[in-house]
Short mmCIF file of N, CA and C in Angstrom, two decimals:
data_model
loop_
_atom_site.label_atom_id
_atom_site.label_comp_id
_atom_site.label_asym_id
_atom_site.label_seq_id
_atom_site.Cartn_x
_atom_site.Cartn_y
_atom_site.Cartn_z
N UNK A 790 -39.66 -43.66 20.65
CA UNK A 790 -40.07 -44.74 19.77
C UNK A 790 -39.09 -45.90 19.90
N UNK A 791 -39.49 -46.87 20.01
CA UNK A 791 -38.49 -48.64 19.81
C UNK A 791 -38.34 -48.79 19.28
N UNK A 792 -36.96 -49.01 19.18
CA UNK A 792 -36.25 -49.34 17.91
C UNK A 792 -36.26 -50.99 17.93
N UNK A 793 -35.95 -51.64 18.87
CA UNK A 793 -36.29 -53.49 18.28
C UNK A 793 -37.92 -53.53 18.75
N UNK A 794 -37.87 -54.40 17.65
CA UNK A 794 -39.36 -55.30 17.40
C UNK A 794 -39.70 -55.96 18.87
N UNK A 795 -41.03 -55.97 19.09
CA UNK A 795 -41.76 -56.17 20.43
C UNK A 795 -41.63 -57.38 20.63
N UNK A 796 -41.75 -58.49 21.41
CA UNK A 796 -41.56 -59.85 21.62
C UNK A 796 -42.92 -60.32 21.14
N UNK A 797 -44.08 -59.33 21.17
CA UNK A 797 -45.43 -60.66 20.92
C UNK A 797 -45.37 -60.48 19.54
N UNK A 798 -44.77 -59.77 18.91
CA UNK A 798 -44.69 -59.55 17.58
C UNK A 798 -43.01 -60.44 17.11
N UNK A 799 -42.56 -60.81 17.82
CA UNK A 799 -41.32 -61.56 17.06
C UNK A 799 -41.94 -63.68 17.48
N UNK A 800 -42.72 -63.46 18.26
CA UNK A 800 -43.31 -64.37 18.70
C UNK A 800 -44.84 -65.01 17.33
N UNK A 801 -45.39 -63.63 17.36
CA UNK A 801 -46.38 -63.77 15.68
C UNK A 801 -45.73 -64.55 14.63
N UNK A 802 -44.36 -63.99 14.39
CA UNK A 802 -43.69 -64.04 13.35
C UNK A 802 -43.21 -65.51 13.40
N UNK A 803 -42.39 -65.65 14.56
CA UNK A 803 -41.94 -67.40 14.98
C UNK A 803 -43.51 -68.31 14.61
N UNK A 804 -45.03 -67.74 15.26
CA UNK A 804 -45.84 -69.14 14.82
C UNK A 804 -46.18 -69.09 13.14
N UNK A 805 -46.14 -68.00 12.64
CA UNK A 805 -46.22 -68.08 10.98
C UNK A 805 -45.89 -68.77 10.29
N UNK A 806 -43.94 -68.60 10.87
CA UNK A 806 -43.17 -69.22 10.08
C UNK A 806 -43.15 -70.34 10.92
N UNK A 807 -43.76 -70.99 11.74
CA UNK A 807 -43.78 -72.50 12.24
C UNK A 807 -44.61 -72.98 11.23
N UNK A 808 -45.66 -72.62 10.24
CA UNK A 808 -46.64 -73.14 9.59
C UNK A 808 -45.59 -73.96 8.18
N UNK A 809 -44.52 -72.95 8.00
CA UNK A 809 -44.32 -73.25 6.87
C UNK A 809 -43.21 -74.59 6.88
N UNK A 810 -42.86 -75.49 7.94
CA UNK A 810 -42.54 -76.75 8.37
C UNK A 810 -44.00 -77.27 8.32
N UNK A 811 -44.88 -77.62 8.70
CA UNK A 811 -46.41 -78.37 8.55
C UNK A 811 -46.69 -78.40 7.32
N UNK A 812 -46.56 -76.90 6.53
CA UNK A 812 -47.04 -77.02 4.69
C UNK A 812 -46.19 -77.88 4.18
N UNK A 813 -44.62 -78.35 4.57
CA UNK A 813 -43.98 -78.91 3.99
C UNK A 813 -44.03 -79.99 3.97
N UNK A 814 -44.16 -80.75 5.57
CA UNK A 814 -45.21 -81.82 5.73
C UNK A 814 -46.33 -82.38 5.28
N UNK A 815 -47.37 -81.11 4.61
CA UNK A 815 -48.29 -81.80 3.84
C UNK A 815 -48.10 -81.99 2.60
N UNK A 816 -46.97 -81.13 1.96
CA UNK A 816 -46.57 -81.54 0.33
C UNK A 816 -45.80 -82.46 0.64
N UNK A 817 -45.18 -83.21 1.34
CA UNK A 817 -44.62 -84.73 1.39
C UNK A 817 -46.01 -86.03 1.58
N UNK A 818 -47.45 -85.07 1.89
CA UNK A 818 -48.51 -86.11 1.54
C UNK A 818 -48.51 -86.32 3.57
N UNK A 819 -47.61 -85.70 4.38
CA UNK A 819 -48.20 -86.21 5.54
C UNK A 819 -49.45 -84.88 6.13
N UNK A 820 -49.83 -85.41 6.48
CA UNK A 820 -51.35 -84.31 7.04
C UNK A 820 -51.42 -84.59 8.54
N UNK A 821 -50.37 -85.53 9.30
CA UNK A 821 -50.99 -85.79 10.40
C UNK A 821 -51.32 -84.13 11.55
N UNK A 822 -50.11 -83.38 11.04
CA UNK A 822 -49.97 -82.26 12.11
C UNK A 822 -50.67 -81.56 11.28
N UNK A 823 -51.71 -80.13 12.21
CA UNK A 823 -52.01 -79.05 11.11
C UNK A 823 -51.81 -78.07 12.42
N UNK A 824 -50.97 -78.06 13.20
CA UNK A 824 -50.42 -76.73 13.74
C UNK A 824 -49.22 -76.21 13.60
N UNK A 825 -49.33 -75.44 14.02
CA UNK A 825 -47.71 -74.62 13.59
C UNK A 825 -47.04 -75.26 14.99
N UNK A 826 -45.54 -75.20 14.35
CA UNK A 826 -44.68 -75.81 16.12
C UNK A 826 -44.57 -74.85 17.26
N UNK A 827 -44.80 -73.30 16.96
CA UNK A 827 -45.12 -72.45 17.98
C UNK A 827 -46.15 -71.67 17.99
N UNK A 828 -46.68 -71.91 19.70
CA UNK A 828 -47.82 -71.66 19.83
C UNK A 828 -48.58 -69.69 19.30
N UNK A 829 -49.57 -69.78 19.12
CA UNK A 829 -49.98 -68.43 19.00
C UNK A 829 -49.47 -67.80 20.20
N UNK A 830 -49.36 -66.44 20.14
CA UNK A 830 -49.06 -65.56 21.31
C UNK A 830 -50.28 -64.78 21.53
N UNK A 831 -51.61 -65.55 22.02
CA UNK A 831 -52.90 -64.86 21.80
C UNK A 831 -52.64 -63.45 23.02
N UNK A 832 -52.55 -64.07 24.48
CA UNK A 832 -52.05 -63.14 25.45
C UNK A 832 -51.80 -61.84 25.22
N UNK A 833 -50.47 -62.50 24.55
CA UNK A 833 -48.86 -61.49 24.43
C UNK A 833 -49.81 -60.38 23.33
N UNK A 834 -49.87 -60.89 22.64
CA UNK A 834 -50.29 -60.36 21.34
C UNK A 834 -51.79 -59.36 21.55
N UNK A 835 -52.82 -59.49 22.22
CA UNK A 835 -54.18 -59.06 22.92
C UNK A 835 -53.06 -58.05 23.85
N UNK A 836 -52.21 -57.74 24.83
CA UNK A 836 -52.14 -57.18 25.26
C UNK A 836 -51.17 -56.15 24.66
N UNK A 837 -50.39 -56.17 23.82
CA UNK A 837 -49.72 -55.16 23.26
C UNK A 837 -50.47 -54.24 22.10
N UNK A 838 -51.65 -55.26 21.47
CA UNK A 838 -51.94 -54.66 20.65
C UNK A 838 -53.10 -53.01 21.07
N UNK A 839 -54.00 -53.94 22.70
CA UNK A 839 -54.37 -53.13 23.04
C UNK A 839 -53.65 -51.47 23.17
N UNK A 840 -52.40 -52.24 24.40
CA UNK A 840 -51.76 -50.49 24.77
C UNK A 840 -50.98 -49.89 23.77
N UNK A 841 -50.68 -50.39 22.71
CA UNK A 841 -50.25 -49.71 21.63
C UNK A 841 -51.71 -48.78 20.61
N UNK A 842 -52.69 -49.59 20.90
CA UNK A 842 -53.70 -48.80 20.14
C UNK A 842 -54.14 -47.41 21.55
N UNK A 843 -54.08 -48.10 22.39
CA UNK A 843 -54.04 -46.79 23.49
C UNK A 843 -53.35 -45.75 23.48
N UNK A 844 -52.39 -46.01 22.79
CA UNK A 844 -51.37 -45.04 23.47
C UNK A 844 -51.32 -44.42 21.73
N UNK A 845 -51.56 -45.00 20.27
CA UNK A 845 -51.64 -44.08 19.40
C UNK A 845 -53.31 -43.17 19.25
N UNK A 846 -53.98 -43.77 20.08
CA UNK A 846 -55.60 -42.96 19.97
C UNK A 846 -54.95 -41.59 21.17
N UNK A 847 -54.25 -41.76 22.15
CA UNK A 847 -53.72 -40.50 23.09
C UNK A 847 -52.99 -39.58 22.50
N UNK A 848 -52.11 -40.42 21.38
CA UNK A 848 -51.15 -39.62 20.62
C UNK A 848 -51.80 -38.37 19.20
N UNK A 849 -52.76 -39.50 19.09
CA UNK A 849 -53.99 -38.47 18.00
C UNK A 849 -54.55 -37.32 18.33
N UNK A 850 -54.75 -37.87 19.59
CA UNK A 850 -55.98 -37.10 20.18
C UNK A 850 -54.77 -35.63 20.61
N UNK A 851 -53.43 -35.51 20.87
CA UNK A 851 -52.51 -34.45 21.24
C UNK A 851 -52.32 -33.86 20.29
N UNK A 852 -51.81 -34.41 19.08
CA UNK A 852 -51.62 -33.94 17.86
C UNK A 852 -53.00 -33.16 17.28
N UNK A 853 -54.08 -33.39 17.87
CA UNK A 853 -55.51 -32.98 16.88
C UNK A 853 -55.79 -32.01 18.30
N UNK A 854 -54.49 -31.38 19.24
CA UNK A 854 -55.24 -30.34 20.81
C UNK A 854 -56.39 -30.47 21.24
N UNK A 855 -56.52 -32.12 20.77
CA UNK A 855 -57.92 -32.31 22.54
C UNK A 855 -57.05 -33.47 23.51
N UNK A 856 -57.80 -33.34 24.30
CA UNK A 856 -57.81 -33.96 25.50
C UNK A 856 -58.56 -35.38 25.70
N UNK A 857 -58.01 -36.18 25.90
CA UNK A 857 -58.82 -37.84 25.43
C UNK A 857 -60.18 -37.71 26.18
N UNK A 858 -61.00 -37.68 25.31
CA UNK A 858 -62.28 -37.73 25.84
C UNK A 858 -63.33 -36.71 25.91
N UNK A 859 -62.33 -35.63 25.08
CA UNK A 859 -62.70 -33.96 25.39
C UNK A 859 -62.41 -33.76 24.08
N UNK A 860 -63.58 -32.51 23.31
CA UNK A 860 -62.76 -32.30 22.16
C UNK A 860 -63.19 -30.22 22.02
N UNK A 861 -62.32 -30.09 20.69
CA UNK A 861 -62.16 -28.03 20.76
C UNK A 861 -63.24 -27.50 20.46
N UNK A 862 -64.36 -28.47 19.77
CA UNK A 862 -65.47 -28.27 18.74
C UNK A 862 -66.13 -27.60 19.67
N UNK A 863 -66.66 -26.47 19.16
CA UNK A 863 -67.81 -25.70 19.47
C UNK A 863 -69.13 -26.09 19.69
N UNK A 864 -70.06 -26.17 20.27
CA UNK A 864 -71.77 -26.80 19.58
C UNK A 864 -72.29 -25.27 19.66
#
């Protein structure tokens, strides 16, 4: 298991908290910007989330003694 935080996930976190410079901007009454100063990590973020959901549906599936795609059940 990893112990530091993933980059598309410290990257999430950086465009979040980019929003909260723009909110501050608009409670000073300016509205011109409405993005955050760093970009989404759509990529980064689509691809970790995938092989991390991959790899805990493999991890289920060991813990529950089937085989991905295979299961113990009787018919």
């Amino acid at each position: 298991m990893a112990t530091v935080m993933p980059s598309a996930l410290l990257q999430l976190c950086a465009h979040v908290a980019g929003y909260e410079i723009t909110a501050a901007q608009w409670a000073e009454g300016n509205d011109e910007e409405h993005l955050s100063l760093i970009p989404f990590p759509g990529r980064e973020l689509r691809e970790y989330t995938r092989d991390r959901f991959s790899h805990l549906k493999s991890e289920q599936a060991r813990l529950l003694g089937r085989r991905r795609g295979r299961s113990n059940r009787r018919r």
